[in-house]
Amino acid sequence: MSLPFSLDHLPVELAQTVAQAWQRFDEACAAHGDASLLATAATRDELPRVWAGSDFVSGVCIRAPQLLADLIGGGELDRRGGGAELLGRIDSELADCRDQDDLDARLRTIRRREMVRLAWRDLCGAGDLDETMEGVSALAEGCIAGALDYHHRRLSERFGAPRDERGEAVGMVVLGLGKLGGGELNYSSDIDLIFAYDGAGETDGAGQTGDGRRIDNQEYFIKLGRKMVASLAQVTADGFVFRTDMRLRPNGESGPLALSFAAMEHYYQTHGRDWERYALIKARTVGGDHASGARLQQLLAPFVYRKYLDFGAFDSMREMKRLIEREVQKKGMQDDVKLGRGGIREIEFLVQSHQLIRGGRNRALQTQSLKQALRALVEAGVFDETKRAELLEDYRFLRNTEHRLQMAADRQTQRLPDAPEHRLRLAWSMGFDGWEPYLQQLNRHRERVHQAFGGILWPSAGEPSGSSEPSRDAALTDLWQDVLDEAAAARALTAAGFADPGAMTSLLEQFRNGRLYRVFSGIERDRIDRLIPLALRQAGSRDNAEQAVTAFISVVESIGRRSVYLSLLIENPLALAQLLSLCAASPWISRHIGTHPVVMDELLSPLVDVRACGPEEVGEELERRLAQVEADDLEARMNALREFNHAQILRVASADALGVLEAGDVCRALSQLARVILRRVFDDALALVGDKLGPPPASAGVIAYGKFAGGELGYHSDLDIVVCYDPDSGRRQNGETGDDNNTDIGYYYSRVGQRLIQLLTTRTHAGQLYELDMRLRPSGNSGTLVTSLAGFAEYQLSDAWTWEHQALVRATSVLGDDDFIERFEQIRAQVLCKPRDDAGLRRDIVAMKTKMTAANSQSSAGWCDLKLDPGGIVDIEFLVQYLVLREADNHPEIVRPRTTDATIEALQQAGILSDEAGLQLRRTYQTYLRKSLDLKLMDRPLRVAHGEFAEARESVKALWDATFND
């Protein structure tokens, strides 16, 4: 017979297949007695290509020519369709089903039509992978909803509606897992479902066709679930809709078909396994009560996504991968594009392992979509854009291969074919002239996937052949396991680079035999047993290897109960190397990490110079971190702030310990961090008070004193602050006059101050932000918590002590609008520039210094206090403050600087200090500042040997004596 189209563009074998199918189609149309069916089909130029790729499509068209005619006549082959349009059409077509047989038949007709439409558009190139996945997923959701609605109506007519103990109606929630949950369903795929309901209770027995009998809600929803599954999965004369897999529900096939939310939450908290976390990543409500489904997913989220970086997920992923590989080997499935080497499952594992690890700290990763997860991983810095593009390209190629395999005969298969004609069909439908060029391209994609996958799960040594531990660590592993004699242990440690093997052996024995190691769980011990040899190998090459290991073991003892952090170090050689470097450099840093292990996240990226991060960038990073937390979850926000602060301090300390930052850079970075934190916390305090008392009645700000004001904060310094408000701000802005109700304003801001203290100082499980010192407010501890600017000015001008004016030399407004800052600066200048009695000023300052030294000096035989002893830090600060207070009335320009260094320079420029004296003071002060930071990093008190800095201390003492002992 003659054909209405050319087959010249098809390979000969496929052309013969299409010609034979067209002949059968011609006969089928003739049997229908409608020649227009044949003519309509002949108008589709892409028909040969589609039929060459799918016996399923040609077979459906032959059995039901009218279906193809309807698709063509309705224009459905020419538009994307799917989504809301498809869901609406399914709902309409199932609205008036007579009985279950009618429902089941209609569902299968809908399924057959949609699968033909999707395959047609995919094979002819009009559709793409996304359209096919979205279309099949929407089809599944529509069929699930239709079956659920029908059977729910019928059951409620018999037993009444299920209600909870309050009498509220309860609906079924259908969770879709796997590719259905991700909206990425295969062309021919199972659907993985879980049935749940919110609330125990029973039906109300008000059914129209029943006998009024009430049944328990669980019994009702189990009946409903069974009927749904039958309508979807049972094979009838019309085929099936979707094979439905319920084995992923709690307790699998032995568990109830439907569970209450409370029972599900209890199961996952008590018995949930790692593979179930993996399965629930893609869980999404695909049918039933969507509002309740959203609540269920919130209940399950803490099980799936841990609050910390959960690198323990890699162990679980490895084990799951090994099980799959054993199954692949056992069943000869190496050519499976899903489960085989470099297959789809490896891409899914790679992406979803990072979702499990980081999703609790990064809400953007809590997505069912693989594409969205890849994008979020790029934004999180886990992948670069090139890697994302490559993985997406690999994924599309493999998924398109999977779909072409399944479209050929509507069979659920991912196996590459053996028969030459089937290989030709697959290659040609994928756009290749023959099998070999297609196979070469497929193998390139699979190899790239496998390399990426192996680099994630086995980053240190590549994919193992049976043991994940490199053989070069065997001796160190034996050493840790205490199976070597003393001589062999010494040889192993010497070979690793340790100068004192005996001391290291004793340290390891002490840890291994200590109480802490014995009380660790089996999982914790196993991870420690894997980690210690890795640490020994890396530490041995360092100059101070013994110190590095000693501090490292202290960290392990602190974090061992949180074994996820042990996994982080095992899985990330960079993190382990950087931790050992920090342990070697600073005992204080290792203690900081042990106290706040969440900061170990920072070790995943190379430590960088924090000078590149200004306050704007730090503030933006903080806001990004807080955006991952619910705005109304105060505890979560407090914890996020603390974790961010600890991490930033670690960055600064790390750069300091590794010699990247100068002392001034360190202090400025810590001070600007405190400003960013304080600004965010103050805004939060205003918002919390504003929710109860309304908007702020006046402008307000925070005045900083001491090292915070001078940009000289050290590690874990207190913040010296005073909260002030300006009741006159509104009148000045609006040009009004008259009295404000200052009492009400004072009450408002006292509440703000209380909230500020709570948010800054409360110790949560993430620690504390800062200790506050508010004794510099007017009247000190006996004064009100906050004060007006007018009250502040009056106190400073009339009642303040000399030491309070000393403090004002460095004071600055770290928060407040321009008007508030300008008012404060005016008040400060007015106070500092007052004429003063020089003798009385000197007497007050010497008395205060003597009092401080007597109460707090840490000097002892052979040691002097770098801060308080003669010639120390406080002598320089008090000397500078005295000169400012003495000379400011004649030289107002000297009150502008805030830092000690800048103030000394201003005193030089004003001729109050000689250039020689000023330069000596500045150099000495910077030396002291560097030394104080070094001592803090080494976790030592602020003391130096009497001989250290002797010349510098003598020069400061000489200047002090010349100034105050005249």
mmCIF file with all atom_site columns, N, CA, C and O in Angstrom, residues 398-418:
data_model
loop_
_atom_site.group_PDB
_atom_site.id
_atom_site.type_symbol
_atom_site.label_atom_id
_atom_site.label_alt_id
_atom_site.label_comp_id
_atom_site.label_asym_id
_atom_site.label_entity_id
_atom_site.label_seq_id
_atom_site.pdbx_PDB_ins_code
_atom_site.Cartn_x
_atom_site.Cartn_y
_atom_site.Cartn_z
_atom_site.occupancy
_atom_site.B_iso_or_equiv
_atom_site.pdbx_formal_charge
_atom_site.auth_seq_id
_atom_site.auth_comp_id
_atom_site.auth_asym_id
_atom_site.auth_atom_id
_atom_site.pdbx_PDB_model_num
ATOM 1  N N  . LEU A 1 398 ? 20.493 10.946 30.934 1.00 0.00 ? 398 LEU A N  1
ATOM 2  C CA . LEU A 1 398 ? 20.113 9.656  31.511 1.00 0.00 ? 398 LEU A CA 1
ATOM 3  C C  . LEU A 1 398 ? 18.601 9.529  31.648 1.00 0.00 ? 398 LEU A C  1
ATOM 4  O O  . LEU A 1 398 ? 18.031 8.460  31.371 1.00 0.00 ? 398 LEU A O  1
ATOM 5  N N  . ARG A 1 399 ? 17.933 10.595 32.083 1.00 0.00 ? 399 ARG A N  1
ATOM 6  C CA . ARG A 1 399 ? 16.476 10.522 32.215 1.00 0.00 ? 399 ARG A CA 1
ATOM 7  C C  . ARG A 1 399 ? 15.801 10.407 30.855 1.00 0.00 ? 399 ARG A C  1
ATOM 8  O O  . ARG A 1 399 ? 14.795 9.697  30.705 1.00 0.00 ? 399 ARG A O  1
ATOM 9  N N  . ASN A 1 400 ? 16.314 11.091 29.838 1.00 0.00 ? 400 ASN A N  1
ATOM 10 C CA . ASN A 1 400 ? 15.751 10.945 28.493 1.00 0.00 ? 400 ASN A CA 1
ATOM 11 C C  . ASN A 1 400 ? 15.946 9.519  27.988 1.00 0.00 ? 400 ASN A C  1
ATOM 12 O O  . ASN A 1 400 ? 15.045 8.945  27.352 1.00 0.00 ? 400 ASN A O  1
ATOM 13 N N  . THR A 1 401 ? 17.113 8.936  28.268 1.00 0.00 ? 401 THR A N  1
ATOM 14 C CA . THR A 1 401 ? 17.327 7.528  27.907 1.00 0.00 ? 401 THR A CA 1
ATOM 15 C C  . THR A 1 401 ? 16.299 6.650  28.604 1.00 0.00 ? 401 THR A C  1
ATOM 16 O O  . THR A 1 401 ? 15.684 5.760  27.981 1.00 0.00 ? 401 THR A O  1
ATOM 17 N N  . GLU A 1 402 ? 16.103 6.871  29.888 1.00 0.00 ? 402 GLU A N  1
ATOM 18 C CA . GLU A 1 402 ? 15.128 6.102  30.656 1.00 0.00 ? 402 GLU A CA 1
ATOM 19 C C  . GLU A 1 402 ? 13.742 6.228  30.044 1.00 0.00 ? 402 GLU A C  1
ATOM 20 O O  . GLU A 1 402 ? 13.015 5.229  29.879 1.00 0.00 ? 402 GLU A O  1
ATOM 21 N N  . HIS A 1 403 ? 13.354 7.435  29.685 1.00 0.00 ? 403 HIS A N  1
ATOM 22 C CA . HIS A 1 403 ? 12.017 7.639  29.122 1.00 0.00 ? 403 HIS A CA 1
ATOM 23 C C  . HIS A 1 403 ? 11.871 6.997  27.748 1.00 0.00 ? 403 HIS A C  1
ATOM 24 O O  . HIS A 1 403 ? 10.819 6.413  27.429 1.00 0.00 ? 403 HIS A O  1
ATOM 25 N N  . ARG A 1 404 ? 12.906 7.091  26.917 1.00 0.00 ? 404 ARG A N  1
ATOM 26 C CA . ARG A 1 404 ? 12.805 6.451  25.591 1.00 0.00 ? 404 ARG A CA 1
ATOM 27 C C  . ARG A 1 404 ? 12.678 4.934  25.737 1.00 0.00 ? 404 ARG A C  1
ATOM 28 O O  . ARG A 1 404 ? 11.946 4.290  24.987 1.00 0.00 ? 404 ARG A O  1
ATOM 29 N N  . LEU A 1 405 ? 13.394 4.365  26.720 1.00 0.00 ? 405 LEU A N  1
ATOM 30 C CA . LEU A 1 405 ? 13.252 2.928  26.983 1.00 0.00 ? 405 LEU A CA 1
ATOM 31 C C  . LEU A 1 405 ? 11.835 2.583  27.395 1.00 0.00 ? 405 LEU A C  1
ATOM 32 O O  . LEU A 1 405 ? 11.264 1.569  26.955 1.00 0.00 ? 405 LEU A O  1
ATOM 33 N N  . GLN A 1 406 ? 11.240 3.413  28.238 1.00 0.00 ? 406 GLN A N  1
ATOM 34 C CA . GLN A 1 406 ? 9.913  3.112  28.765 1.00 0.00 ? 406 GLN A CA 1
ATOM 35 C C  . GLN A 1 406 ? 8.815  3.428  27.761 1.00 0.00 ? 406 GLN A C  1
ATOM 36 O O  . GLN A 1 406 ? 7.781  2.756  27.723 1.00 0.00 ? 406 GLN A O  1
ATOM 37 N N  . MET A 1 407 ? 9.010  4.460  26.938 1.00 0.00 ? 407 MET A N  1
ATOM 38 C CA . MET A 1 407 ? 8.007  4.812  25.936 1.00 0.00 ? 407 MET A CA 1
ATOM 39 C C  . MET A 1 407 ? 7.899  3.759  24.837 1.00 0.00 ? 407 MET A C  1
ATOM 40 O O  . MET A 1 407 ? 6.856  3.644  24.185 1.00 0.00 ? 407 MET A O  1
ATOM 41 N N  . ALA A 1 408 ? 8.971  3.004  24.638 1.00 0.00 ? 408 ALA A N  1
ATOM 42 C CA . ALA A 1 408 ? 8.951  2.020  23.551 1.00 0.00 ? 408 ALA A CA 1
ATOM 43 C C  . ALA A 1 408 ? 7.790  1.054  23.710 1.00 0.00 ? 408 ALA A C  1
ATOM 44 O O  . ALA A 1 408 ? 7.089  0.724  22.736 1.00 0.00 ? 408 ALA A O  1
ATOM 45 N N  . ALA A 1 409 ? 7.544  0.582  24.946 1.00 0.00 ? 409 ALA A N  1
ATOM 46 C CA . ALA A 1 409 ? 6.479  -0.412 25.131 1.00 0.00 ? 409 ALA A CA 1
ATOM 47 C C  . ALA A 1 409 ? 5.674  -0.150 26.400 1.00 0.00 ? 409 ALA A C  1
ATOM 48 O O  . ALA A 1 409 ? 4.948  -1.025 26.851 1.00 0.00 ? 409 ALA A O  1
ATOM 49 N N  . ASP A 1 410 ? 5.787  1.051  26.980 1.00 0.00 ? 410 ASP A N  1
ATOM 50 C CA . ASP A 1 410 ? 5.118  1.387  28.237 1.00 0.00 ? 410 ASP A CA 1
ATOM 51 C C  . ASP A 1 410 ? 5.451  0.352  29.305 1.00 0.00 ? 410 ASP A C  1
ATOM 52 O O  . ASP A 1 410 ? 4.581  -0.173 29.996 1.00 0.00 ? 410 ASP A O  1
ATOM 53 N N  . ARG A 1 411 ? 6.746  0.057  29.431 1.00 0.00 ? 411 ARG A N  1
ATOM 54 C CA . ARG A 1 411 ? 7.211  -0.869 30.460 1.00 0.00 ? 411 ARG A CA 1
ATOM 55 C C  . ARG A 1 411 ? 8.154  -0.146 31.407 1.00 0.00 ? 411 ARG A C  1
ATOM 56 O O  . ARG A 1 411 ? 8.929  0.700  30.991 1.00 0.00 ? 411 ARG A O  1
ATOM 57 N N  . GLN A 1 412 ? 8.092  -0.543 32.670 1.00 0.00 ? 412 GLN A N  1
ATOM 58 C CA . GLN A 1 412 ? 8.988  0.054  33.652 1.00 0.00 ? 412 GLN A CA 1
ATOM 59 C C  . GLN A 1 412 ? 10.347 -0.647 33.562 1.00 0.00 ? 412 GLN A C  1
ATOM 60 O O  . GLN A 1 412 ? 10.582 -1.680 34.156 1.00 0.00 ? 412 GLN A O  1
ATOM 61 N N  . THR A 1 413 ? 11.255 -0.029 32.813 1.00 0.00 ? 413 THR A N  1
ATOM 62 C CA . THR A 1 413 ? 12.587 -0.602 32.647 1.00 0.00 ? 413 THR A CA 1
ATOM 63 C C  . THR A 1 413 ? 13.604 0.518  32.561 1.00 0.00 ? 413 THR A C  1
ATOM 64 O O  . THR A 1 413 ? 13.294 1.619  32.082 1.00 0.00 ? 413 THR A O  1
ATOM 65 N N  . GLN A 1 414 ? 14.791 0.235  33.070 1.00 0.00 ? 414 GLN A N  1
ATOM 66 C CA . GLN A 1 414 ? 15.922 1.151  32.903 1.00 0.00 ? 414 GLN A CA 1
ATOM 67 C C  . GLN A 1 414 ? 17.114 0.403  32.300 1.00 0.00 ? 414 GLN A C  1
ATOM 68 O O  . GLN A 1 414 ? 18.226 0.918  32.288 1.00 0.00 ? 414 GLN A O  1
ATOM 69 N N  . ARG A 1 415 ? 16.866 -0.815 31.825 1.00 0.00 ? 415 ARG A N  1
ATOM 70 C CA . ARG A 1 415 ? 17.941 -1.649 31.281 1.00 0.00 ? 415 ARG A CA 1
ATOM 71 C C  . ARG A 1 415 ? 18.172 -1.335 29.815 1.00 0.00 ? 415 ARG A C  1
ATOM 72 O O  . ARG A 1 415 ? 17.233 -1.209 29.018 1.00 0.00 ? 415 ARG A O  1
ATOM 73 N N  . LEU A 1 416 ? 19.438 -1.201 29.440 1.00 0.00 ? 416 LEU A N  1
ATOM 74 C CA . LEU A 1 416 ? 19.759 -1.029 28.029 1.00 0.00 ? 416 LEU A CA 1
ATOM 75 C C  . LEU A 1 416 ? 19.428 -2.313 27.282 1.00 0.00 ? 416 LEU A C  1
ATOM 76 O O  . LEU A 1 416 ? 19.661 -3.422 27.793 1.00 0.00 ? 416 LEU A O  1
ATOM 77 N N  . PRO A 1 417 ? 18.887 -2.209 26.089 1.00 0.00 ? 417 PRO A N  1
ATOM 78 C CA . PRO A 1 417 ? 18.437 -3.416 25.370 1.00 0.00 ? 417 PRO A CA 1
ATOM 79 C C  . PRO A 1 417 ? 19.609 -4.214 24.803 1.00 0.00 ? 417 PRO A C  1
ATOM 80 O O  . PRO A 1 417 ? 20.699 -3.681 24.575 1.00 0.00 ? 417 PRO A O  1
ATOM 81 N N  . ASP A 1 418 ? 19.345 -5.478 24.566 1.00 0.00 ? 418 ASP A N  1
ATOM 82 C CA . ASP A 1 418 ? 20.338 -6.357 23.930 1.00 0.00 ? 418 ASP A CA 1
ATOM 83 C C  . ASP A 1 418 ? 20.075 -6.525 22.451 1.00 0.00 ? 418 ASP A C  1
ATOM 84 O O  . ASP A 1 418 ? 21.014 -6.654 21.659 1.00 0.00 ? 418 ASP A O  1
#
